[in-house]
Coordinates of C-alpha atoms in Angstrom, one line a residue:
Chain G
M180 CA -16.8 -0.4 -7.7
K181 CA -17.6 -0.3 -11.7
Y182 CA -13.6 1.7 -11.5
L183 CA -12.4 -1.2 -10.2
A184 CA -11.6 -3.4 -13.1
L185 CA -10.0 -0.3 -14.7
I186 CA -8.0 -0.2 -11.6
L187 CA -6.7 -3.7 -11.5
K188 CA -6.2 -3.5 -15.1
S189 CA -3.9 -0.4 -14.9
L190 CA -2.0 -2.6 -11.8
V191 CA -1.3 -5.5 -13.7
R192 CA 0.3 -4.1 -17.2
S193 CA 3.7 -3.4 -15.3
R194 CA 3.1 -7.0 -13.4
R195 CA 6.9 -7.3 -12.9
R196 CA 6.7 -3.4 -11.4
T197 CA 3.7 -3.7 -9.2
L198 CA 5.1 -7.4 -7.2
L199 CA 8.4 -5.5 -6.4
T200 CA 6.5 -2.5 -5.3
L201 CA 4.2 -5.0 -3.9
S202 CA 7.1 -7.0 -2.1
A203 CA 9.0 -3.9 -1.2
L204 CA 6.0 -2.5 1.1
A205 CA 5.0 -5.7 2.0
A206 CA 8.4 -6.7 3.5
S207 CA 8.0 -2.9 5.2
T208 CA 5.3 -3.9 6.5
F209 CA 7.1 -7.0 8.1
L210 CA 8.8 -5.2 9.5
L211 CA 6.3 -2.5 11.0
T212 CA 4.0 -5.3 12.1
G213 CA 6.7 -6.8 14.0
L214 CA 8.0 -3.9 15.4
A215 CA 5.1 -2.4 16.6
S216 CA 3.8 -5.3 18.4
M217 CA 7.0 -5.6 19.7
V218 CA 6.4 -1.6 20.9
R219 CA 3.2 -3.0 22.6
S220 CA 5.1 -5.9 24.7
A221 CA 7.7 -3.1 25.8
D222 CA 4.9 -1.6 27.8
V223 CA 4.1 -4.6 29.5
T224 CA 5.9 -4.4 33.1
P225 CA 5.8 -7.8 35.1
G226 CA 4.5 -6.2 39.2
V227 CA 6.7 -8.0 42.0
G228 CA 5.7 -7.4 45.2
E229 CA 5.8 -4.6 47.4
L230 CA 8.0 -6.6 49.9
T231 CA 10.4 -7.9 47.0
L232 CA 13.7 -6.5 46.8
S233 CA 16.6 -8.1 43.9
I234 CA 19.7 -8.1 44.2
G235 CA 22.6 -7.3 41.4
G236 CA 26.1 -8.4 41.0
V237 CA 28.1 -5.1 40.6
Q238 CA 30.6 -7.1 38.3
G239 CA 28.6 -9.2 36.9
P240 CA 26.9 -12.3 38.6
L241 CA 27.2 -13.7 42.4
P242 CA 27.8 -17.0 44.1
S243 CA 25.3 -18.3 45.1
A244 CA 27.3 -18.4 49.1
H245 CA 26.1 -14.6 49.0
V246 CA 22.4 -16.9 49.2
D247 CA 23.4 -18.3 52.2
R248 CA 24.1 -15.9 53.4
I249 CA 21.4 -13.1 52.9
A250 CA 18.9 -15.9 53.5
R251 CA 20.2 -15.7 57.1
M252 CA 19.4 -12.1 57.5
P253 CA 17.4 -10.6 60.2
G254 CA 13.8 -9.6 58.4
V255 CA 14.3 -12.0 56.0
R256 CA 11.2 -14.3 54.8
A257 CA 12.7 -15.9 51.7
V258 CA 15.1 -16.3 49.6
M259 CA 15.9 -17.4 45.7
G260 CA 19.0 -16.8 43.3
F261 CA 17.9 -16.2 39.9
M262 CA 19.4 -17.7 36.9
Y263 CA 19.0 -17.2 33.0
A264 CA 19.7 -20.0 30.4
G265 CA 18.5 -20.2 26.7
G266 CA 17.4 -23.4 25.6
A267 CA 16.6 -25.1 22.0
G268 CA 13.7 -27.6 21.5
R269 CA 13.2 -29.8 19.1
Q270 CA 15.0 -27.4 16.3
E271 CA 17.5 -24.8 16.9
S272 CA 15.9 -22.4 15.7
D273 CA 12.9 -22.6 18.5
R274 CA 14.3 -21.0 21.2
L275 CA 13.1 -21.4 25.0
T276 CA 13.7 -18.6 28.2
L277 CA 14.7 -20.9 30.9
A278 CA 14.5 -19.1 34.5
G279 CA 16.5 -21.2 36.8
I280 CA 15.2 -20.8 40.3
D281 CA 14.6 -22.0 44.0
A282 CA 11.6 -23.4 43.8
D283 CA 10.9 -23.4 47.4
A284 CA 11.0 -19.8 47.5
L285 CA 9.5 -19.6 43.9
Q286 CA 6.2 -18.5 45.4
L287 CA 7.1 -16.2 48.1
I288 CA 9.0 -13.9 46.9
W289 CA 5.7 -12.9 43.4
P290 CA 3.5 -14.0 45.4
D291 CA 1.3 -11.4 43.0
T292 CA 2.2 -12.6 39.8
L293 CA 2.7 -16.6 39.6
D294 CA -1.1 -18.4 39.6
I295 CA 0.4 -22.0 38.7
P296 CA -2.3 -24.5 40.9
P297 CA -0.4 -26.5 43.8
S298 CA -1.8 -29.4 41.4
E299 CA 1.1 -28.7 38.9
F300 CA 3.7 -26.7 41.0
E301 CA 4.4 -29.9 44.0
P302 CA 5.4 -31.9 42.2
F303 CA 7.5 -29.3 40.2
R304 CA 9.0 -28.3 43.3
R305 CA 9.4 -31.9 44.0
D306 CA 11.2 -32.7 41.5
V307 CA 14.5 -31.3 40.4
T308 CA 14.1 -32.1 36.4
G309 CA 10.9 -30.6 36.9
L310 CA 10.0 -27.7 33.7
L311 CA 7.3 -25.5 34.2
V312 CA 7.3 -24.6 30.2
G313 CA 5.9 -21.4 28.8
R314 CA 2.9 -21.2 27.2
E315 CA 4.3 -20.4 24.1
A316 CA 7.0 -22.6 23.9
A317 CA 3.9 -25.5 24.9
K318 CA 2.4 -24.2 21.9
R319 CA 5.1 -24.8 19.9
N320 CA 6.5 -28.0 21.1
G321 CA 3.0 -29.3 21.6
W322 CA 3.7 -30.3 25.4
T323 CA 1.9 -31.7 27.6
I324 CA 2.2 -32.5 31.3
G325 CA 3.9 -35.4 32.2
D326 CA 6.6 -35.3 28.3
T327 CA 10.4 -36.0 28.8
V328 CA 11.7 -33.2 26.7
T329 CA 15.4 -32.7 26.3
L330 CA 17.2 -29.1 25.1
A331 CA 20.1 -28.1 24.5
V332 CA 20.6 -25.2 27.3
S333 CA 23.3 -22.3 26.8
A334 CA 23.9 -20.0 29.4
G335 CA 26.2 -17.3 30.1
N336 CA 30.1 -17.8 29.4
G337 CA 29.1 -20.3 26.8
S338 CA 28.3 -23.1 28.9
K339 CA 26.4 -25.3 27.4
A340 CA 24.4 -29.1 28.4
D341 CA 22.0 -31.0 27.1
M342 CA 19.6 -31.6 29.9
T343 CA 16.4 -33.0 29.7
F344 CA 13.4 -32.6 31.9
R345 CA 9.8 -33.5 32.9
V346 CA 6.9 -31.1 32.4
H347 CA 5.1 -30.5 35.6
G348 CA 2.8 -27.8 34.2
F349 CA 2.7 -24.3 32.7
N350 CA 3.7 -21.0 33.3
V351 CA 0.6 -19.1 31.7
E352 CA 0.9 -15.8 33.7
G353 CA 1.1 -12.5 32.0
A354 CA 3.8 -11.3 30.4
W355 CA 5.9 -13.9 32.4
G356 CA 4.3 -16.7 30.1
N357 CA 7.4 -16.6 27.8
I358 CA 9.6 -18.1 30.8
S359 CA 9.6 -21.4 31.5
Y360 CA 10.8 -22.5 34.8
I361 CA 13.7 -24.9 36.1
H362 CA 14.9 -25.8 38.7
R363 CA 18.3 -23.1 39.2
K364 CA 20.6 -25.8 41.0
Y365 CA 19.8 -28.9 37.8
L366 CA 21.1 -26.2 35.8
N367 CA 24.4 -24.9 37.7
E368 CA 25.1 -28.7 38.0
S369 CA 24.9 -29.0 34.6
I370 CA 26.4 -26.2 33.1
G371 CA 29.2 -26.5 35.1
R372 CA 28.8 -23.7 37.2
P373 CA 27.3 -25.0 40.5
D374 CA 27.7 -22.0 42.3
Y375 CA 26.4 -18.8 40.0
A376 CA 23.5 -16.3 40.2
N377 CA 22.4 -14.1 37.6
S378 CA 20.6 -11.9 40.7
I379 CA 18.9 -12.6 44.1
F380 CA 16.0 -11.8 44.7
L381 CA 14.2 -11.5 48.0
S382 CA 11.2 -11.1 49.9
A383 CA 11.6 -9.1 53.8
Q384 CA 9.2 -10.0 55.8
R385 CA 8.0 -6.1 56.9
R386 CA 7.9 -3.2 54.9
E387 CA 9.8 -1.0 57.7
D388 CA 12.4 -4.1 57.3
I389 CA 13.5 -2.5 53.6
P390 CA 16.1 0.0 54.3
T391 CA 18.0 -1.8 57.0
L392 CA 18.2 -5.1 54.8
M393 CA 19.0 -3.5 51.8
K394 CA 21.9 -1.2 54.0
A395 CA 22.9 -4.7 55.4
I396 CA 23.1 -6.6 52.2
D397 CA 25.2 -4.2 50.6
E398 CA 27.4 -3.3 53.5
T399 CA 28.1 -6.7 53.6
F400 CA 29.2 -7.7 50.5
A401 CA 30.9 -4.5 49.6
A402 CA 34.6 -5.7 50.5
S403 CA 33.9 -9.5 48.9
P404 CA 34.8 -9.9 45.6
H405 CA 30.9 -9.6 44.6
P406 CA 29.5 -6.9 45.3
T407 CA 25.9 -6.4 44.9
R408 CA 23.5 -3.9 44.4
T409 CA 20.4 -4.4 45.7
Q410 CA 17.4 -2.6 44.4
T411 CA 13.0 -2.0 46.1
H412 CA 10.6 -2.9 43.3
E413 CA 10.1 0.8 42.7
Q414 CA 13.4 1.1 41.4
S415 CA 13.8 -1.8 40.0
L416 CA 10.8 -0.9 37.9
T417 CA 12.1 3.0 37.2
D418 CA 15.7 1.0 35.7
T419 CA 13.2 -1.5 33.7
V420 CA 10.9 1.1 32.6
A421 CA 13.7 3.1 31.4
T422 CA 15.0 0.3 30.0
M423 CA 11.8 0.0 27.4
S424 CA 11.3 3.5 26.8
N425 CA 14.6 3.5 25.3
L426 CA 13.2 0.7 23.5
R427 CA 10.4 2.4 22.9
A428 CA 12.5 5.2 21.3
L429 CA 14.8 2.4 19.3
L430 CA 11.5 0.7 17.6
G431 CA 9.9 4.2 17.0
G432 CA 12.7 5.8 15.4
I433 CA 13.1 2.7 13.3
S434 CA 9.3 2.3 12.2
L435 CA 10.2 6.0 11.2
I436 CA 12.6 5.1 9.1
V437 CA 10.3 2.4 7.2
G438 CA 7.6 4.2 6.9
I439 CA 9.3 7.2 5.3
A440 CA 11.4 4.3 3.1
V441 CA 7.7 2.9 2.4
L442 CA 6.1 6.8 1.5
L443 CA 9.6 7.1 -1.1
I444 CA 8.6 3.2 -2.4
A445 CA 5.5 4.5 -3.2
T446 CA 6.1 8.2 -4.6
N447 CA 8.7 7.0 -6.8
S448 CA 6.6 3.7 -7.5
M449 CA 3.6 5.9 -8.9
A450 CA 5.3 8.9 -10.6
L451 CA 7.2 5.5 -13.0
A452 CA 3.9 3.9 -13.2
L453 CA 1.9 7.4 -14.5
R454 CA 4.9 8.4 -16.5
A455 CA 4.7 5.3 -18.4
R456 CA 1.1 6.2 -18.8
A457 CA 0.5 9.5 -19.8
R458 CA -0.4 9.4 -23.2
E459 CA -3.6 7.1 -21.3
I460 CA -4.6 9.8 -18.9
A461 CA -4.3 12.0 -22.0
I462 CA -6.9 10.0 -24.1
M463 CA -9.0 9.7 -20.5
R464 CA -9.5 13.2 -20.2
T465 CA -10.0 13.7 -23.9
L466 CA -12.9 10.8 -22.8
G467 CA -14.4 13.4 -20.3
F468 CA -12.9 11.7 -17.3
T469 CA -12.2 15.0 -14.8
P470 CA -8.6 15.6 -13.9
N471 CA -9.9 14.6 -10.4
R472 CA -11.6 11.7 -11.4
I473 CA -8.0 10.2 -12.9
F474 CA -6.9 11.4 -9.7
S475 CA -8.9 9.1 -7.3
L476 CA -8.2 6.1 -9.3
V477 CA -4.5 6.9 -8.9
L478 CA -5.0 7.3 -5.7
G479 CA -7.4 4.0 -5.2
E480 CA -4.6 1.8 -7.3
A481 CA -2.3 3.2 -4.6
A482 CA -4.8 2.5 -2.0
L483 CA -5.1 -1.3 -3.1
V484 CA -1.4 -1.8 -3.4
G485 CA -1.2 -0.4 0.0
L486 CA -3.5 -3.0 1.5
A487 CA -2.1 -6.1 -0.3
A488 CA 0.7 -5.6 0.7
G489 CA -0.4 -4.9 4.1
L490 CA -2.0 -8.0 4.4
L491 CA 0.7 -9.5 3.4
G492 CA 3.1 -9.0 5.6
A493 CA 1.2 -8.5 8.4
A494 CA -0.2 -12.3 7.9
V495 CA 3.3 -13.3 7.2
A496 CA 4.1 -11.4 10.5
I497 CA 1.4 -13.3 12.5
V498 CA 3.0 -16.4 11.0
T499 CA 6.1 -16.2 11.7
L500 CA 6.4 -13.2 14.2
Q501 CA 5.2 -15.3 18.1
G502 CA 6.7 -15.9 21.1
I503 CA 10.4 -13.9 20.1
T504 CA 12.1 -12.7 23.3
L505 CA 13.1 -9.6 23.4
P506 CA 16.7 -9.5 23.7
M507 CA 16.6 -6.4 26.3
N508 CA 14.5 -8.1 28.5
P509 CA 14.0 -11.7 28.2
R510 CA 11.0 -11.9 31.0
A511 CA 8.4 -9.7 27.6
A512 CA 7.9 -11.9 24.9
F513 CA 6.4 -10.4 21.8
S514 CA 4.3 -11.9 19.5
A515 CA 2.6 -9.9 15.8
T516 CA -0.8 -9.3 17.0
P517 CA -3.6 -8.8 14.9
A518 CA -3.8 -5.1 16.2
A519 CA -0.5 -4.1 15.9
A520 CA -1.0 -5.9 12.0
G521 CA -4.3 -3.8 11.8
T522 CA -2.6 -0.2 12.7
V523 CA 0.1 -1.2 10.7
I524 CA -2.2 -1.7 7.7
G525 CA -3.7 1.4 7.7
A526 CA -0.6 2.7 8.1
T527 CA 1.1 1.5 4.8
V528 CA -2.4 2.1 3.0
V529 CA -2.3 5.9 3.7
L530 CA 1.5 6.0 3.4
A531 CA 1.1 4.5 0.2
V532 CA -1.7 7.2 -1.0
V533 CA 0.3 10.0 0.4
G534 CA 3.4 8.6 -1.7
A535 CA 1.0 8.7 -4.8
W536 CA -0.3 11.9 -4.0
L537 CA 2.3 14.2 -5.2
P538 CA 2.6 11.7 -9.4
A539 CA -0.7 11.7 -9.5
W540 CA -1.4 15.4 -9.4
G541 CA 1.3 16.2 -11.7
A542 CA -0.2 13.9 -14.0
C543 CA -3.9 14.3 -13.8
R544 CA -3.0 18.0 -14.1
R545 CA -1.3 18.3 -17.6
R546 CA -3.7 19.2 -20.2
A547 CA -3.9 16.2 -22.0
I548 CA -3.4 18.7 -25.1
D549 CA 0.0 18.8 -23.9
V550 CA 0.8 15.4 -23.5
L551 CA -0.7 14.5 -26.7
R552 CA 1.0 16.8 -29.0
S553 CA 4.7 16.0 -27.2
L554 CA 4.2 11.8 -27.2
G555 CA 2.6 13.1 -31.2
Chain U
M143 CA -31.2 23.6 -39.9
A144 CA -29.9 24.4 -36.4
S145 CA -26.2 25.0 -35.7
A146 CA -23.9 22.3 -33.6
I147 CA -21.1 24.6 -33.7
V148 CA -20.5 28.5 -33.5
I149 CA -16.9 29.7 -34.3
E150 CA -16.9 33.8 -33.5
N151 CA -14.1 35.6 -34.6
V152 CA -11.6 32.9 -32.6
T153 CA -8.4 33.3 -32.2
K154 CA -4.6 31.2 -30.4
T155 CA -1.8 31.5 -29.4
Y156 CA 1.3 30.0 -27.8
R157 CA 4.2 30.7 -27.1
M158 CA 7.3 28.6 -28.4
G159 CA 10.6 29.4 -26.1
G160 CA 10.8 33.3 -26.6
E161 CA 8.5 33.6 -29.7
T162 CA 4.5 33.6 -29.6
L163 CA 3.2 31.7 -32.6
R164 CA -0.7 33.1 -33.9
V165 CA -1.8 30.2 -34.9
L166 CA -5.6 30.6 -35.4
G167 CA -6.6 34.8 -36.6
G168 CA -10.1 35.6 -36.1
I169 CA -12.1 32.9 -37.3
S170 CA -15.5 32.8 -37.7
L171 CA -18.1 29.6 -39.0
E172 CA -21.0 27.6 -38.3
V173 CA -21.7 24.5 -39.1
A174 CA -25.4 23.2 -39.0
E175 CA -26.2 20.5 -37.3
G176 CA -25.8 16.6 -38.9
R177 CA -23.3 17.7 -41.6
F178 CA -20.0 16.0 -42.2
V179 CA -17.6 18.6 -42.8
A180 CA -13.1 18.4 -43.5
L181 CA -10.7 20.8 -42.8
M182 CA -8.0 20.9 -45.0
G183 CA -4.4 23.0 -44.9
P184 CA -1.1 22.2 -44.9
S185 CA 0.7 21.5 -41.7
G186 CA 0.7 24.5 -39.3
S187 CA -2.1 25.6 -41.2
G188 CA -4.0 25.4 -37.7
K189 CA -6.8 22.9 -38.5
S190 CA -5.7 20.4 -35.5
T191 CA -6.1 23.2 -33.5
L192 CA -9.4 24.5 -34.5
L193 CA -10.7 21.0 -33.4
N194 CA -9.1 20.8 -30.6
L195 CA -10.8 24.0 -29.0
I196 CA -14.4 23.2 -30.8
G197 CA -13.9 19.3 -28.7
G198 CA -12.8 21.6 -25.6
L199 CA -9.5 20.1 -25.0
D200 CA -8.3 23.9 -25.8
V201 CA -9.8 27.2 -24.9
P202 CA -9.0 29.9 -27.2
D203 CA -7.5 33.1 -26.2
S204 CA -10.2 35.5 -27.6
G205 CA -13.5 35.1 -29.8
R206 CA -16.6 32.4 -29.3
L207 CA -16.9 28.9 -29.3
V208 CA -20.8 27.4 -29.0
V209 CA -20.8 23.9 -29.7
G210 CA -24.1 22.0 -29.1
G211 CA -25.5 24.9 -27.8
E212 CA -23.5 25.9 -25.0
D213 CA -20.5 28.4 -25.1
I214 CA -17.5 26.3 -24.2
S215 CA -15.2 29.4 -24.7
K216 CA -15.1 30.2 -20.8
L217 CA -15.9 26.8 -18.9
S218 CA -13.3 25.2 -16.7
E219 CA -11.1 22.3 -17.1
A220 CA -13.3 20.2 -14.9
A221 CA -16.5 21.4 -16.4
L222 CA -15.0 21.1 -20.2
A223 CA -14.1 17.7 -18.9
R224 CA -17.9 16.9 -18.5
W225 CA -19.4 18.5 -21.5
R226 CA -17.2 16.3 -23.1
A227 CA -18.0 13.7 -21.9
A228 CA -22.0 14.2 -22.7
N229 CA -21.3 15.9 -26.2
I230 CA -18.0 15.3 -28.1
G231 CA -17.3 12.4 -29.7
F232 CA -13.1 11.4 -30.4
V233 CA -11.4 10.2 -33.5
F234 CA -7.7 9.8 -33.1
Q235 CA -5.1 9.2 -36.3
Q236 CA -2.8 7.2 -33.3
Y237 CA -6.2 5.5 -31.9
N238 CA -5.3 6.1 -28.7
L239 CA -6.6 2.8 -27.4
I240 CA -6.2 1.6 -23.7
P241 CA -3.5 -0.7 -24.9
V242 CA -4.7 -3.1 -21.2
L243 CA -8.3 -3.2 -21.9
T244 CA -10.7 -5.0 -24.3
A245 CA -11.9 -3.9 -27.2
F246 CA -15.7 -4.0 -25.7
E247 CA -13.2 -2.6 -22.1
N248 CA -12.0 0.4 -24.7
V249 CA -15.1 1.3 -25.8
E250 CA -17.0 1.1 -22.7
L251 CA -14.4 3.9 -20.9
P252 CA -16.5 6.9 -21.9
L253 CA -19.7 5.1 -20.3
L254 CA -18.3 4.5 -16.7
L255 CA -18.6 8.2 -16.7
T256 CA -22.2 7.8 -16.5
S257 CA -24.8 6.5 -14.3
L258 CA -25.4 3.2 -16.8
S259 CA -26.1 0.1 -15.5
R260 CA -24.0 -2.2 -15.9
S261 CA -26.6 -3.9 -17.9
E262 CA -27.2 -1.0 -20.1
R263 CA -23.9 -0.4 -20.6
R264 CA -23.0 -3.6 -22.1
R265 CA -26.2 -3.6 -24.5
R266 CA -24.9 -0.1 -25.8
V267 CA -20.9 -1.7 -26.0
E268 CA -22.4 -4.6 -27.4
L269 CA -24.1 -1.8 -30.5
A270 CA -21.5 -0.2 -30.9
L271 CA -18.8 -2.5 -31.7
E272 CA -21.8 -4.2 -34.1
L273 CA -21.8 -1.2 -35.3
V274 CA -18.2 -0.5 -36.6
G275 CA -18.5 -4.7 -37.3
L276 CA -16.4 -5.7 -34.5
K277 CA -18.5 -7.6 -32.1
D278 CA -16.8 -10.9 -32.4
R279 CA -13.9 -9.5 -31.6
H280 CA -15.3 -7.9 -28.4
G281 CA -12.2 -9.7 -26.1
H282 CA -9.2 -8.5 -28.3
L283 CA -6.6 -6.7 -27.2
P284 CA -5.8 -3.7 -29.5
T285 CA -2.9 -5.7 -30.1
Q286 CA -4.4 -8.3 -31.2
L287 CA -6.2 -5.9 -34.0
S288 CA -5.3 -4.4 -37.0
G289 CA -5.0 -0.7 -37.5
G290 CA -7.1 -0.2 -38.9
Q291 CA -9.5 -2.6 -36.6
Q292 CA -8.0 -0.3 -34.0
Q293 CA -9.2 2.7 -35.7
R294 CA -13.1 1.1 -35.8
V295 CA -12.8 0.3 -32.5
C296 CA -12.2 3.9 -31.2
I297 CA -14.8 5.4 -34.0
A298 CA -17.1 2.5 -31.4
R299 CA -15.6 4.1 -28.3
A300 CA -16.6 7.8 -29.9
V301 CA -20.1 7.1 -30.7
V302 CA -21.2 4.1 -27.5
S303 CA -21.9 7.6 -25.2
D304 CA -24.3 9.3 -28.3
P305 CA -22.8 12.3 -28.9
R306 CA -23.5 15.2 -30.8
A307 CA -20.5 15.9 -32.4
I308 CA -18.2 13.4 -33.3
L309 CA -14.5 14.9 -33.7
A310 CA -11.8 13.2 -35.8
D311 CA -7.7 13.9 -36.1
E312 CA -7.4 13.0 -39.7
P313 CA -8.5 9.1 -38.7
T314 CA -6.9 7.2 -42.2
G315 CA -3.0 9.0 -41.9
N316 CA -2.3 5.7 -41.0
L317 CA -3.7 3.5 -42.5
D318 CA -3.4 1.6 -46.1
A319 CA -5.8 2.9 -48.4
S320 CA -8.2 -0.2 -47.9
A321 CA -8.6 0.1 -44.9
A322 CA -9.0 4.2 -45.3
R323 CA -11.8 3.7 -47.0
D324 CA -13.8 1.4 -45.0
V325 CA -12.9 3.8 -41.9
M326 CA -14.3 6.6 -43.7
G327 CA -17.2 4.6 -44.9
L328 CA -17.8 3.8 -41.2
L329 CA -17.5 7.7 -40.4
K330 CA -20.1 8.6 -43.3
A331 CA -22.8 5.9 -42.3
V332 CA -22.4 6.9 -38.2
N333 CA -23.4 10.5 -40.0
E334 CA -25.8 9.5 -42.0
T335 CA -27.7 6.6 -39.8
L336 CA -27.2 8.8 -36.7
G337 CA -27.5 12.2 -37.5
K338 CA -24.2 12.7 -36.2
T339 CA -22.4 16.1 -36.8
L340 CA -19.0 15.4 -37.9
V341 CA -15.7 17.6 -38.5
L342 CA -12.7 15.4 -40.4
V343 CA -9.7 16.8 -39.9
T344 CA -7.2 15.6 -43.1
H345 CA -4.4 16.1 -45.3
D346 CA -6.4 13.6 -48.1
P347 CA -8.5 15.0 -50.3
A348 CA -9.6 11.3 -50.7
A349 CA -10.9 11.3 -47.1
A350 CA -12.5 14.8 -47.7
A351 CA -14.2 14.1 -50.7
F352 CA -16.6 11.9 -48.3
A353 CA -17.4 15.3 -46.5
H354 CA -20.3 17.1 -47.5
E355 CA -18.3 20.6 -47.3
T356 CA -14.9 20.9 -47.0
I357 CA -13.1 24.4 -45.4
T358 CA -9.2 25.3 -46.2
L359 CA -7.0 27.0 -43.6
D360 CA -3.6 28.6 -44.0
K361 CA -1.7 30.2 -41.8
G362 CA -4.4 29.8 -39.0
S363 CA -7.4 31.9 -41.6
I364 CA -9.8 30.0 -43.5
K365 CA -8.3 30.2 -47.1
A366 CA -11.6 29.6 -48.9
S367 CA -15.0 28.8 -47.4
P368 CA -17.2 26.0 -47.0
H369 CA -18.1 24.8 -49.8
E370 CA -19.5 21.9 -51.1
V371 CA -18.0 18.7 -52.0
P372 CA -18.6 16.9 -55.9
G373 CA -19.9 13.7 -55.3
A374 CA -19.1 13.9 -51.1
H375 CA -21.5 10.9 -51.3
P376 CA -19.0 7.9 -52.9

């Protein structure tokens, strides 16, 4: 502790340099915290029922007529069209992810992932303007059951509409909790695309029906203008995992580059600081400070800057990065978490110390007499 | 009287470019405990090099160097640093205070290397600053002090850890005559009242006149044997 005052004095000698270094490291920490939280959220893959198939359009959205036709196929228990849209709340920046669904089929399709109480789901099912709002959006906007909210909604192809909803409940389930559910029918009519779905989900009656159903569905629409690609839960999951793996690799690569930047900032900053303090280090050596002691003080200084920058960057990240939706996986929202922030703060301190290592080592090994002689 | 400094046949050479420069050529010398010795001589005579060797800032090529009873000629860099912290106080021509530290903090700096408590460190720093007449300036930064005051802070820093010897390299070189006289009077008082062995490097005969004896170096050798300075206590 007795050296802390000395370290702090050294840090404030060049306020501008320290501030710039701190800002650069804090910005990097902010970015790293965001990336680390994103990587963690990418690990979360919502499950779907064992009997669930997903049907995507080979060339884009599918017409609603497909939903009706599939519903009539033998072995189908329930079928649901699914339409993604974006909604803006009170402010343009307050984005919601909206999932237009067919409410009658929703809980049959995903029985293992939705745990919305009947007291909330039933009023939603009956009201075409109903909204089951995602937990993050509800928290941000302070919405409660019974509220009427108007959102600026936009879907693919630039379709837009102002839509008014009534909040009937909350979607609080796991990674799906970022999604706000609305009725697809209401969405399609409002945006002027009444007969489209981004994808279709169905629940089979029996597991053994699945291969036949998959074949039948894709064959039925093969010759139509909107051919389909039907996947099982496992296939869908494999695709999701592959996408997430690519995403994780990308995020990891960016994190590595940011980490290297932190290292270089720390090295450069400490090299400049130590060059300016060559005489003082030599003086301390004449007073009896050993090279190792001065080395420790310099590394302590670097650690303190790293810690301060880490805390600042991580705090800003935790406050500002809340409920952000991944463009590659709208189902999984991410928020900067204290766990990711803790890891990043630790990494920033380590990188700052490692970055300071070489210049500190060089400065502390120079003989005091040589420095004093060269500086006059 | 016991010897504070024993130098036996010490040599030192430097390599400058491709040439080897012999700075000290087999010097032998003894300084008794509590004595005040001035080293004089022209530039390049080796007096600062000799002072640096005595202070453990440099190591001799050959010969033996015993300071405060310890042979320091073979000590490692770290061991020399620890030895300096306990045995030597330096006073420099350039003052060499840390600019971001106050007078108090500058004086306290060597005490950070000890196991003294905070309150004990404070007591000793206050005593040292009182000794040099700067107790009321303890919160001032070096830039807020005159040259003479900065040199007095430097002297306080040199004595605060109660070293065996104080080594002063041209301590009056940057001061006007009046301030130089004050600083030399202070060093003399430190030598007499605290009993510290004091080695002074100077070009200034007026400063050397404060010493008990003067040794003159020329071209790396002792030109004139130690001799008592007449009227050494002005």
